[in-house]
């Protein structure tokens, strides 16, 4: 998968320049041992970065993870050897190779973070977990503020898009030992974005009484449909929105440049490193406070007979605004009460998170396990805020694929919208109509739900990236109904426009029709017998080889 983004060469240059600036610049003109050492470090650091980028390229082409790990280790060993040789010229004139005990050398750590940023920009994939380290990675299309009611070292950190920050889980780092370290997340908005969000219109949360899950959801049943609760929940400070303090000039506004990041709201992750009776376990969890249903919140502490350890106050927020996932370096070292091998919370009702105070969702891992917290994982981006004054189009998406398909329900089309929603469109002429401004990336997501081989040669795997996969693509649509296609946000699935025809036409003022049709012979060029990836519950799992199709068409489409 690849992001459809502007030319990032200038951005890469700034990353590299910033990386190398941590090496002191020589002040003397003569070629002293000190300047020779620094010159060698510049070259060797470039060699190390090039080595790791070559590993990433091999990884993208499908090289097996174990081989990639060995190649990455070889890069690090070569860099360490070259670093030590440079230090022998003049240790006093160069950065110390060590750093804090148990932590990677500073220069090596900076290179790794640069690689992580580049990987995120190119592929949208998060960093890999590193034993003994918690990494927080921002895959959102906007900056994120980290809040923490437990640690001043964590509180106030800003993460740029595709940026990350790391914390050692061992003693001596920024994480408290055998105690909960709480991370809460919220997007950083400009005043113009705040105007677009219209936080003052968050009517549901202004209702008197206990805050409930439906206030954080777009409702389509017994409550008026079409509200913007997902937008409000993503970008607005709920306490201030409930009080109506939503102007950008207020000292405690709901969003914008004066946003009050007061550590009372936001998607919540906790880690307790080196805990337990023997101080040999890490504990991690997510919390939402959703309760058992949209209108069934946790018990109020003021209710008769309420358990003081399993209740909430009436003004307790629902802790969800940014989609989140947690990966571990070795799931065999962890116990997941809810099952699985990681944590995922991409909607407020997610079952991987604590939904009430004594919900059994805490994961226990062996101390020293590595963790990666990813914000906006995969295709789960924050709702897109339209530019102030932008035109909202009425867009109808029609599925003209054949009603019959080699795969059961395969010719259905999934439509992914800017608010994080997903709609399924039936083949044979089914349609869905939405409203919004999709004139900026990532636009609309369209996925044909057959099993296809990935766009590049990969082994059969559950991923990431998954192979086989559904098709996927993003479509930016202008006010004049012109489509600009781009590869999918996440994964290596074949692009939807490669296996189907996707056209658009203007049907009226601010009205567009997008039609998905057959593209013979590739719409039906599914995997043999429509075999699936090795996911839980899949009975017909592919055995390969990659590229062999059900109708004997060459792959990928030409």
C-alpha positions as a Python dict, from the first residue, in 0.01 Angstrom:
ca = {
    (1, 'X'): (0, 0, 0),
    (2, 'X'): (107, 346, -70),
    (3, 'X'): (-24, 685, 32),
    (4, 'X'): (-131, 916, -250),
    (5, 'X'): (54, 1215, -114),
    (6, 'X'): (256, 1509, -247),
    (7, 'X'): (627, 1482, -332),
    (8, 'X'): (797, 1406, -1),
    (9, 'X'): (1155, 1446, -122),
    (10, 'X'): (1184, 1782, 54),
    (11, 'X'): (1034, 1628, 367),
    (12, 'X'): (1281, 1339, 357),
    (13, 'X'): (1566, 1587, 316),
    (14, 'X'): (1450, 1777, 624),
    (15, 'X'): (1436, 1451, 820),
    (16, 'X'): (1791, 1361, 721),
    (17, 'X'): (1924, 1711, 785),
    (18, 'X'): (1758, 1717, 1126),
    (19, 'X'): (1905, 1376, 1201),
    (20, 'X'): (2258, 1480, 1115),
    (21, 'X'): (2237, 1806, 1305),
    (22, 'X'): (2258, 1614, 1632),
    (23, 'X'): (2626, 1560, 1547),
    (24, 'X'): (2824, 1871, 1651),
    (25, 'X'): (2942, 2084, 1358),
    (26, 'X'): (3318, 2129, 1348),
    (27, 'X'): (3430, 2482, 1427),
    (28, 'X'): (3794, 2438, 1325),
    (29, 'X'): (3900, 2451, 962),
    (30, 'X'): (4196, 2216, 1004),
    (31, 'X'): (4153, 1841, 964),
    (32, 'X'): (4195, 1750, 1328),
    (33, 'X'): (4110, 1407, 1469),
    (34, 'X'): (3793, 1569, 1597),
    (35, 'X'): (3672, 1683, 1254),
    (36, 'X'): (3780, 1354, 1096),
    (37, 'X'): (3567, 1169, 1350),
    (38, 'X'): (3266, 1386, 1275),
    (39, 'X'): (3312, 1349, 899),
    (40, 'X'): (3320, 971, 939),
    (41, 'X'): (3003, 979, 1148),
    (42, 'X'): (2818, 1174, 880),
    (43, 'X'): (2916, 912, 621),
    (44, 'X'): (2856, 612, 846),
    (45, 'X'): (2516, 743, 954),
    (46, 'X'): (2422, 782, 588),
    (47, 'X'): (2539, 425, 526),
    (48, 'X'): (2326, 300, 817),
    (49, 'X'): (2016, 480, 693),
    (50, 'X'): (2073, 348, 340),
    (51, 'X'): (2115, -5, 477),
    (52, 'X'): (1787, 14, 669),
    (53, 'X'): (1603, 164, 371),
    (54, 'X'): (1724, -131, 161),
    (55, 'X'): (1579, -365, 425),
    (56, 'X'): (1247, -178, 408),
    (57, 'X'): (1243, -211, 28),
    (58, 'X'): (1298, -588, 58),
    (59, 'X'): (1022, -604, 317),
    (60, 'X'): (782, -424, 82),
    (61, 'X'): (862, -680, -189),
    (62, 'X'): (759, -963, 42),
    (63, 'X'): (1085, -1090, 190),
    (64, 'X'): (1017, -1316, 488),
    (65, 'X'): (1014, -1137, 826),
    (66, 'X'): (1290, -1356, 974),
    (67, 'X'): (1528, -1271, 688),
    (68, 'X'): (1439, -906, 725),
    (69, 'X'): (1514, -916, 1098),
    (70, 'X'): (1855, -1069, 1028),
    (71, 'X'): (1930, -805, 765),
    (72, 'X'): (1827, -528, 1005),
    (73, 'X'): (2053, -672, 1276),
    (74, 'X'): (2341, -683, 1027),
    (75, 'X'): (2286, -313, 953),
    (76, 'X'): (2303, -233, 1324),
    (77, 'X'): (2619, -439, 1378),
    (78, 'X'): (2795, -275, 1084),
    (79, 'X'): (2695, 67, 1213),
    (80, 'X'): (2820, -13, 1563),
    (81, 'X'): (3155, -129, 1424),
    (82, 'X'): (3194, 185, 1209),
    (83, 'X'): (3085, 404, 1501),
    (84, 'X'): (3348, 254, 1730),
    (85, 'X'): (3614, 305, 1464),
    (86, 'X'): (3519, 672, 1429),
    (87, 'X'): (3531, 724, 1806),
    (88, 'X'): (3888, 597, 1818),
    (89, 'X'): (3993, 902, 1615),
    (90, 'X'): (3873, 1140, 1885),
    (91, 'X'): (3614, 1032, 2135),
    (92, 'X'): (3604, 1381, 2284),
    (93, 'X'): (3489, 1534, 1956),
    (94, 'X'): (3205, 1295, 1877),
    (95, 'X'): (2877, 1193, 2042),
    (96, 'X'): (2910, 911, 2291),
    (97, 'X'): (2789, 582, 2143),
    (98, 'X'): (2625, 459, 2459),
    (99, 'X'): (2352, 667, 2619),
    (100, 'X'): (2148, 547, 2915),
    (101, 'X'): (2187, 183, 3020),
    (102, 'X'): (1946, -39, 2830),
    (103, 'X'): (1862, 228, 2572),
    (104, 'X'): (1975, 233, 2207),
    (105, 'X'): (2263, 473, 2133),
    (106, 'X'): (2120, 822, 2061),
    (107, 'X'): (2230, 835, 1697),
    (108, 'X'): (2106, 482, 1627),
    (109, 'X'): (1774, 564, 1792),
    (110, 'X'): (1737, 877, 1579),
    (111, 'X'): (1801, 679, 1260),
    (112, 'X'): (1539, 422, 1358),
    (113, 'X'): (1282, 693, 1421),
    (114, 'X'): (1360, 843, 1081),
    (115, 'X'): (1303, 502, 919),
    (116, 'X'): (972, 471, 1105),
    (117, 'X'): (859, 811, 973),
    (118, 'X'): (952, 726, 617),
    (119, 'X'): (779, 385, 642),
    (120, 'X'): (465, 557, 767),
    (121, 'X'): (464, 807, 482),
    (122, 'X'): (533, 548, 212),
    (123, 'X'): (327, 253, 335),
    (124, 'X'): (112, 371, 626),
    (125, 'X'): (248, 85, 838),
    (126, 'X'): (343, 138, 1203),
    (127, 'X'): (686, 64, 1352),
    (128, 'X'): (756, -289, 1467),
    (129, 'X'): (749, -355, 1844),
    (130, 'X'): (1088, -349, 2015),
    (131, 'X'): (1135, -551, 2334),
    (132, 'X'): (1151, -333, 2643),
    (133, 'X'): (1002, -31, 2468),
    (134, 'X'): (661, 136, 2433),
    (135, 'X'): (627, 321, 2101),
    (136, 'X'): (336, 556, 2030),
    (137, 'X'): (294, 609, 1655),
    (138, 'X'): (63, 866, 1493),
    (139, 'X'): (-86, 740, 1165),
    (140, 'X'): (-355, 1011, 1174),
    (141, 'X'): (-365, 1284, 912),
    (142, 'X'): (-341, 1548, 1183),
    (143, 'X'): (-118, 1627, 1480),
    (144, 'X'): (-207, 1457, 1809),
    (145, 'X'): (-163, 1583, 2165),
    (146, 'X'): (-80, 1329, 2436),
    (147, 'X'): (-229, 1403, 2776),
    (148, 'X'): (-151, 1223, 3100),
    (149, 'X'): (-301, 1271, 3445),
    (150, 'X'): (-28, 1048, 3589),
    (151, 'X'): (298, 1180, 3442),
    (152, 'X'): (428, 1527, 3361),
    (153, 'X'): (695, 1363, 3140),
    (154, 'X'): (422, 1220, 2916),
    (155, 'X'): (169, 1505, 2937),
    (156, 'X'): (180, 1766, 2661),
    (157, 'X'): (379, 1567, 2404),
    (158, 'X'): (285, 1652, 2044),
    (159, 'X'): (303, 1386, 1772),
    (160, 'X'): (325, 1496, 1409),
    (161, 'X'): (155, 1286, 1142),
    (162, 'X'): (362, 968, 1088),
    (163, 'X'): (570, 1064, 1389),
    (164, 'X'): (642, 850, 1694),
    (165, 'X'): (778, 873, 2045),
    (166, 'X'): (928, 592, 2252),
    (167, 'X'): (948, 512, 2623),
    (168, 'X'): (1163, 247, 2788),
    (169, 'X'): (957, 19, 3006),
    (170, 'X'): (1249, -61, 3238),
    (171, 'X'): (1335, 145, 3545),
    (172, 'X'): (1521, 469, 3483),
    (173, 'X'): (1294, 582, 3199),
    (174, 'X'): (992, 814, 3194),
    (175, 'X'): (740, 542, 3288),
    (176, 'X'): (655, 485, 3655),
    (177, 'X'): (730, 129, 3765),
    (178, 'X'): (461, -100, 3908),
    (179, 'X'): (212, 185, 3867),
    (180, 'X'): (-37, 283, 3598),
    (181, 'X'): (89, 526, 3332),
    (182, 'X'): (-210, 681, 3157),
    (183, 'X'): (-202, 811, 2799),
    (184, 'X'): (-497, 1010, 2659),
    (185, 'X'): (-506, 1137, 2301),
    (186, 'X'): (-675, 1423, 2117),
    (187, 'X'): (-624, 1586, 1775),
    (188, 'X'): (-481, 1938, 1755),
    (189, 'X'): (-700, 2169, 1547),
    (190, 'X'): (-663, 2516, 1400),
    (191, 'X'): (-923, 2788, 1455),
    (192, 'X'): (-1050, 2736, 1098),
    (193, 'X'): (-1093, 2364, 1165),
    (194, 'X'): (-1271, 2449, 1489),
    (195, 'X'): (-1513, 2667, 1295),
    (196, 'X'): (-1575, 2376, 1057),
    (197, 'X'): (-1631, 2127, 1342),
    (198, 'X'): (-1912, 2340, 1493),
    (199, 'X'): (-1864, 2195, 1843),
    (200, 'X'): (-2139, 2419, 1978),
    (201, 'X'): (-2390, 2206, 1786),
    (202, 'X'): (-2309, 1892, 1989),
    (203, 'X'): (-2665, 1887, 2118),
    (204, 'X'): (-2668, 1532, 2258),
    (205, 'X'): (-2396, 1603, 2511),
    (206, 'X'): (-2575, 1918, 2626),
    (207, 'X'): (-2864, 1703, 2750),
    (208, 'X'): (-2892, 1701, 3129),
    (209, 'X'): (-2797, 1376, 3300),
    (210, 'X'): (-2538, 1104, 3260),
    (211, 'X'): (-2323, 1096, 2948),
    (212, 'X'): (-2395, 792, 2733),
    (213, 'X'): (-2236, 606, 2443),
    (214, 'X'): (-2489, 725, 2183),
    (215, 'X'): (-2362, 1080, 2235),
    (216, 'X'): (-2036, 963, 2077),
    (217, 'X'): (-2210, 788, 1784),
    (218, 'X'): (-2388, 892, 1464),
    (219, 'X'): (-2737, 754, 1524),
    (220, 'X'): (-2962, 608, 1258),
    (221, 'X'): (-3246, 443, 1449),
    (222, 'X'): (-3451, 592, 1732),
    (223, 'X'): (-3250, 914, 1745),
    (224, 'X'): (-3250, 1168, 1458),
    (225, 'X'): (-3018, 1034, 1184),
    (226, 'X'): (-2751, 1240, 1015),
    (227, 'X'): (-2608, 1410, 1322),
    (228, 'X'): (-2234, 1477, 1341),
    (229, 'X'): (-2158, 1314, 1677),
    (230, 'X'): (-1854, 1131, 1530),
    (231, 'X'): (-1707, 1465, 1423),
    (232, 'X'): (-1787, 1629, 1756),
    (233, 'X'): (-1643, 1336, 1955),
    (234, 'X'): (-1324, 1337, 1745),
    (235, 'X'): (-1241, 1708, 1762),
    (236, 'X'): (-1434, 1870, 2050),
    (237, 'X'): (-1353, 1896, 2420),
    (238, 'X'): (-1669, 1734, 2566),
    (239, 'X'): (-1673, 1910, 2903),
    (240, 'X'): (-1653, 2254, 2744),
    (241, 'X'): (-1894, 2158, 2464),
    (242, 'X'): (-2150, 2050, 2723),
    (243, 'X'): (-2112, 2389, 2891),
    (244, 'X'): (-2142, 2575, 2561),
    (245, 'X'): (-1789, 2723, 2579),
    (246, 'X'): (-1719, 2682, 2210),
    (247, 'X'): (-1582, 3009, 2076),
    (248, 'X'): (-1218, 3010, 1968),
    (249, 'X'): (-1154, 3326, 2173),
    (250, 'X'): (-1265, 3167, 2500),
    (251, 'X'): (-1001, 3078, 2758),
    (252, 'X'): (-1150, 2727, 2770),
    (253, 'X'): (-1290, 2666, 2422),
    (254, 'X'): (-1405, 2335, 2273),
    (255, 'X'): (-1129, 2317, 2011),
    (256, 'X'): (-887, 2534, 1813),
    (257, 'X'): (-571, 2717, 1913),
    (258, 'X'): (-687, 2773, 2272),
    (259, 'X'): (-804, 2414, 2326),
    (260, 'X'): (-805, 2307, 2688),
    (261, 'X'): (-626, 1970, 2695),
    (262, 'X'): (-727, 1912, 3057),
    (263, 'X'): (-670, 1532, 3079),
    (264, 'X'): (-1042, 1452, 3127),
    (265, 'X'): (-1124, 1311, 2781),
    (266, 'X'): (-985, 1121, 2484),
    (267, 'X'): (-901, 766, 2384),
    (268, 'X'): (-726, 613, 2685),
    (269, 'X'): (-438, 362, 2703),
    (270, 'X'): (-268, 248, 3024),
    (271, 'X'): (51, 55, 3090),
    (272, 'X'): (187, -71, 3420),
    (273, 'X'): (546, -190, 3358),
    (274, 'X'): (720, -441, 3584),
    (275, 'X'): (417, -492, 3805),
    (276, 'X'): (259, -783, 3985),
    (277, 'X'): (373, -944, 4308),
    (278, 'X'): (712, -1038, 4159),
    (279, 'X'): (753, -723, 3947),
    (280, 'X'): (788, -944, 3639),
    (281, 'X'): (475, -857, 3444),
    (282, 'X'): (353, -566, 3231),
    (283, 'X'): (-17, -479, 3226),
    (284, 'X'): (-183, -288, 2941),
    (285, 'X'): (-542, -190, 2866),
    (286, 'X'): (-775, 42, 2677),
    (287, 'X'): (-1080, 211, 2835),
    (288, 'X'): (-1393, 372, 2687),
    (289, 'X'): (-1649, 382, 2971),
    (290, 'X'): (-1913, 293, 2708),
    (291, 'X'): (-2122, 59, 2921),
    (292, 'X'): (-2329, -228, 2782),
    (293, 'X'): (-2504, -32, 2507),
    (294, 'X'): (-2554, 314, 2352),
    (295, 'X'): (-2808, 403, 2620),
    (296, 'X'): (-2686, 167, 2892),
    (297, 'X'): (-2388, 340, 3053),
    (298, 'X'): (-2203, 213, 3361),
    (299, 'X'): (-2386, 233, 3693),
    (300, 'X'): (-2393, 573, 3861),
    (301, 'X'): (-2218, 589, 4195),
    (302, 'X'): (-2521, 776, 4331),
    (303, 'X'): (-2753, 483, 4249),
    (304, 'X'): (-2884, 281, 4547),
    (305, 'X'): (-2660, -17, 4620),
    (306, 'X'): (-2396, 84, 4365),
    (307, 'X'): (-2061, -91, 4398),
    (308, 'X'): (-1813, 193, 4473),
    (309, 'X'): (-1547, 9, 4272),
    (310, 'X'): (-1768, -41, 3968),
    (311, 'X'): (-1949, 288, 3915),
    (312, 'X'): (-1901, 631, 3758),
    (313, 'X'): (-2010, 988, 3820),
    (314, 'X'): (-2279, 1149, 3603),
    (315, 'X'): (-2033, 1379, 3429),
    (316, 'X'): (-1778, 1105, 3349),
    (317, 'X'): (-1683, 1126, 2982),
    (318, 'X'): (-1685, 849, 2727),
    (319, 'X'): (-1314, 796, 2655),
    (320, 'X'): (-1301, 771, 2278),
    (321, 'X'): (-1211, 1010, 1998),
    (322, 'X'): (-909, 866, 1813),
    (323, 'X'): (-910, 507, 1673),
    (324, 'X'): (-632, 303, 1830),
    (325, 'X'): (-461, -36, 1815),
    (326, 'X'): (-191, -201, 2026),
    (327, 'X'): (57, -459, 1894),
    (328, 'X'): (301, -659, 2108),
    (329, 'X'): (642, -801, 2021),
    (330, 'X'): (547, -1156, 2124),
    (331, 'X'): (180, -1237, 2182),
    (332, 'X'): (280, -1578, 2323),
    (333, 'X'): (412, -1389, 2628),
    (334, 'X'): (73, -1223, 2688),
    (335, 'X'): (-270, -1324, 2812),
    (336, 'X'): (-564, -1155, 2639),
    (337, 'X'): (-889, -1206, 2838),
    (338, 'X'): (-1095, -1116, 2530),
    (339, 'X'): (-889, -1337, 2296),
    (340, 'X'): (-674, -1238, 2000),
    (341, 'X'): (-313, -1127, 1988),
    (342, 'X'): (-346, -749, 2018),
    (343, 'X'): (-591, -472, 2103),
    (344, 'X'): (-807, -271, 1864),
    (345, 'X'): (-1057, 5, 1934),
    (346, 'X'): (-1180, 179, 1619),
    (347, 'X'): (-1526, 272, 1747),
    (348, 'X'): (-1662, 375, 2084),
    (349, 'X'): (-1838, 40, 2144),
    (350, 'X'): (-1521, -168, 2091),
    (351, 'X'): (-1507, -482, 2303),
    (352, 'X'): (-1127, -483, 2348),
    (353, 'X'): (-1157, -190, 2592),
    (354, 'X'): (-1288, -157, 2947),
    (355, 'X'): (-1653, -57, 2903),
    (356, 'X'): (-1711, -19, 3277),
    (357, 'X'): (-1465, 7, 3571),
    (358, 'X'): (-1437, -364, 3656),
    (359, 'X'): (-1463, -502, 3304),
    (360, 'X'): (-1206, -783, 3258),
    (361, 'X'): (-1000, -642, 2971),
    (362, 'X'): (-654, -602, 3122),
    (363, 'X'): (-378, -778, 2925),
    (364, 'X'): (-85, -930, 3117),
    (365, 'X'): (253, -975, 2943),
    (366, 'X'): (597, -1082, 3053),
    (367, 'X'): (806, -784, 3162),
    (368, 'X'): (1027, -661, 2880),
    (369, 'X'): (770, -717, 2606),
    (370, 'X'): (760, -447, 2338),
    (371, 'X'): (445, -249, 2252),
    (372, 'X'): (338, -26, 1963),
    (373, 'X'): (33, 194, 2013),
    (374, 'X'): (-93, 310, 1671),
    (375, 'X'): (-333, 602, 1643),
    (376, 'X'): (-565, 587, 1338),
    (377, 'X'): (-453, 233, 1242),
    (378, 'X'): (-499, 122, 883),
    (379, 'X'): (-796, 292, 714),
    (380, 'X'): (-943, 415, 1042),
    (381, 'X'): (-874, 786, 1005),
    (382, 'X'): (-1040, 1071, 1190),
    (383, 'X'): (-1347, 1222, 1021),
    (384, 'X'): (-1247, 1470, 752),
    (385, 'X'): (-1323, 1830, 837),
    (386, 'X'): (-1443, 2023, 534),
    (387, 'X'): (-1268, 2350, 461),
    (388, 'X'): (-1466, 2650, 580),
    (389, 'X'): (-1703, 2742, 299),
    (390, 'X'): (-1643, 2418, 107),
    (391, 'X'): (-1930, 2275, -97),
    (392, 'X'): (-2091, 1956, 31),
    (393, 'X'): (-2178, 1730, -260),
    (394, 'X'): (-2459, 1476, -263),
    (395, 'X'): (-2285, 1163, -391),
    (396, 'X'): (-2461, 846, -502),
    (397, 'X'): (-2244, 535, -539),
    (398, 'X'): (-2401, 266, -760),
    (399, 'X'): (-2278, -94, -779),
    (400, 'X'): (-2333, -229, -1132),
    (401, 'X'): (-2120, -539, -1080),
    (402, 'X'): (-2290, -867, -1169),
    (403, 'X'): (-2512, -1017, -902),
    (404, 'X'): (-2328, -1349, -938),
    (405, 'X'): (-1960, -1387, -847),
    (406, 'X'): (-1706, -1668, -798),
    (407, 'X'): (-1698, -1562, -431),
    (408, 'X'): (-2002, -1571, -204),
    (409, 'X'): (-2123, -1212, -165),
    (410, 'X'): (-1803, -1118, -345),
    (411, 'X'): (-1935, -850, -578),
    (412, 'X'): (-2063, -640, -292),
    (413, 'X'): (-1883, -307, -257),
    (414, 'X'): (-1782, -150, 75),
    (415, 'X'): (-1791, 230, 86),
    (416, 'X'): (-1570, 398, 348),
    (417, 'X'): (-1670, 754, 435),
    (418, 'X'): (-1484, 1045, 592),
    (419, 'X'): (-1659, 1001, 928),
    (420, 'X'): (-1509, 654, 968),
    (421, 'X'): (-1832, 483, 862),
    (422, 'X'): (-1870, 185, 632),
    (423, 'X'): (-2165, 100, 406),
    (424, 'X'): (-2212, -215, 195),
    (425, 'X'): (-2364, -177, -154),
    (426, 'X'): (-2528, -478, -312),
    (427, 'X'): (-2441, -575, -673),
    (428, 'X'): (-2682, -561, -965),
    (429, 'X'): (-2763, -192, -931),
    (430, 'X'): (-2769, -131, -556),
    (431, 'X'): (-2679, 223, -445),
    (432, 'X'): (-2601, 436, -142),
    (433, 'X'): (-2624, 816, -119),
    (434, 'X'): (-2406, 1024, 111),
    (435, 'X'): (-2327, 1392, 159),
    (436, 'X'): (-1994, 1558, 226),
    (437, 'X'): (-1684, 1724, 94),
    (438, 'X'): (-1451, 1457, -46),
    (439, 'X'): (-1232, 1691, -248),
    (440, 'X'): (-921, 1621, -37),
    (441, 'X'): (-727, 1300, 29),
    (442, 'X'): (-822, 1036, 143),
    (443, 'X'): (-1162, 1106, -15),
    (444, 'X'): (-1390, 802, -43),
    (445, 'X'): (-1272, 444, -2),
    (446, 'X'): (-1419, 180, -238),
    (447, 'X'): (-1355, -192, -189),
    (448, 'X'): (-1478, -489, -394),
    (449, 'X'): (-1525, -777, -153),
    (450, 'X'): (-1385, -1062, -360),
    (451, 'X'): (-1060, -1236, -260),
    (452, 'X'): (-781, -1120, -490),
    (453, 'X'): (-405, -1168, -476),
    (454, 'X'): (-218, -862, -358),
    (455, 'X'): (-77, -609, -605),
    (456, 'X'): (277, -737, -534),
    (457, 'X'): (410, -1091, -493),
    (458, 'X'): (367, -1189, -127),
    (459, 'X'): (333, -1521, 56),
    (460, 'X'): (-9, -1627, 181),
    (461, 'X'): (-29, -1453, 518),
    (462, 'X'): (-264, -1286, 762),
    (463, 'X'): (-36, -982, 752),
    (464, 'X'): (35, -709, 769),
    (465, 'X'): (6, -687, 477),
    (466, 'X'): (-268, -947, 434),
    (467, 'X'): (-258, -1177, 129),
    (468, 'X'): (-498, -1243, -37),
    (469, 'X'): (-707, -933, 28),
    (470, 'X'): (-1009, -745, -101),
    (471, 'X'): (-949, -476, -360),
    (472, 'X'): (-910, -122, -227),
    (473, 'X'): (-866, 236, -347),
    (474, 'X'): (-925, 596, -246),
    (475, 'X'): (-1117, 836, -470),
    (476, 'X'): (-1096, 1212, -433),
    (477, 'X'): (-1396, 1377, -603),
    (478, 'X'): (-1404, 1741, -707),
    (479, 'X'): (-1698, 1980, -702),
    (480, 'X'): (-1735, 1909, -1076),
    (481, 'X'): (-1749, 1533, -1006),
    (482, 'X'): (-1403, 1457, -1144),
    (483, 'X'): (-1244, 1147, -985),
    (484, 'X'): (-879, 1128, -882),
    (485, 'X'): (-796, 765, -786),
    (486, 'X'): (-522, 661, -544),
    (487, 'X'): (-402, 328, -398),
    (488, 'X'): (-563, 207, -74),
    (489, 'X'): (-464, 371, 253),
    (490, 'X'): (-364, 40, 408),
    (491, 'X'): (-237, -295, 287),
    (492, 'X'): (-126, -422, -53),
    (493, 'X'): (-468, -510, -195),
    (494, 'X'): (-511, -474, -570),
    (495, 'X'): (-650, -132, -657),
    (496, 'X'): (-1026, -130, -716),
    (497, 'X'): (-981, 58, -1043),
    (498, 'X'): (-761, -228, -1172),
    (499, 'X'): (-1034, -494, -1139),
    (500, 'X'): (-1343, -280, -1206),
    (501, 'X'): (-1443, 33, -1392),
    (502, 'X'): (-1509, 335, -1169),
    (503, 'X'): (-1666, 639, -1336),
    (504, 'X'): (-1829, 960, -1218),
    (505, 'X'): (-2071, 1207, -1372),
    (506, 'X'): (-2239, 1527, -1259),
    (507, 'X'): (-2616, 1469, -1228),
    (508, 'X'): (-2723, 1808, -1090),
    (509, 'X'): (-2612, 2104, -883),
    (510, 'X'): (-2370, 1963, -622),
    (511, 'X'): (-2483, 1612, -719),
    (512, 'X'): (-2255, 1333, -843),
    (513, 'X'): (-2307, 971, -946),
    (514, 'X'): (-2019, 722, -908),
    (515, 'X'): (-2072, 393, -1090),
    (516, 'X'): (-1871, 73, -1033),
    (517, 'X'): (-1894, -171, -1322),
    (518, 'X'): (-1739, -488, -1459),
    (519, 'X'): (-1387, -485, -1605),
    (520, 'X'): (-1355, -820, -1784),
    (521, 'X'): (-1168, -1043, -1733),
    (522, 'X'): (-1024, -906, -1409),
    (523, 'X'): (-1336, -859, -1196),
    (524, 'X'): (-1366, -1239, -1183),
    (525, 'X'): (-990, -1303, -1161),
    (526, 'X'): (-1019, -1405, -797),
    (527, 'X'): (-796, -1649, -612),
    (528, 'X'): (-840, -2020, -701),
    (529, 'X'): (-1183, -2131, -576),
    (530, 'X'): (-1194, -1792, -403),
    (531, 'X'): (-954, -1914, -134),
    (532, 'X'): (-900, -1680, 163),
    (533, 'X'): (-612, -1555, 381),
    (534, 'X'): (-527, -1755, 696),
    (535, 'X'): (-757, -1559, 926),
    (536, 'X'): (-953, -1707, 1218),
    (537, 'X'): (-1270, -1882, 1100),
    (538, 'X'): (-1162, -1907, 736),
    (539, 'X'): (-1219, -2261, 603),
    (540, 'X'): (-1087, -2233, 248),
    (541, 'X'): (-737, -2095, 305),
    (542, 'X'): (-511, -2037, 4),
    (543, 'X'): (-196, -2244, -45),
    (544, 'X'): (-62, -2042, -340),
    (545, 'X'): (106, -1978, -565),
    (546, 'X'): (57, -1601, -578),
    (547, 'X'): (-83, -1491, -914),
    (548, 'X'): (-275, -1810, -1003),
    (549, 'X'): (-633, -1693, -1067),
    (550, 'X'): (-966, -1871, -1080),
    (551, 'X'): (-1014, -1786, -1451),
    (552, 'X'): (-646, -1834, -1549),
    (553, 'X'): (-588, -1463, -1616),
    (554, 'X'): (-231, -1331, -1571),
    (555, 'X'): (-177, -1136, -1249),
    (556, 'X'): (-153, -851, -1171),
    (557, 'X'): (-383, -687, -1429),
    (558, 'X'): (-195, -533, -1721),
}
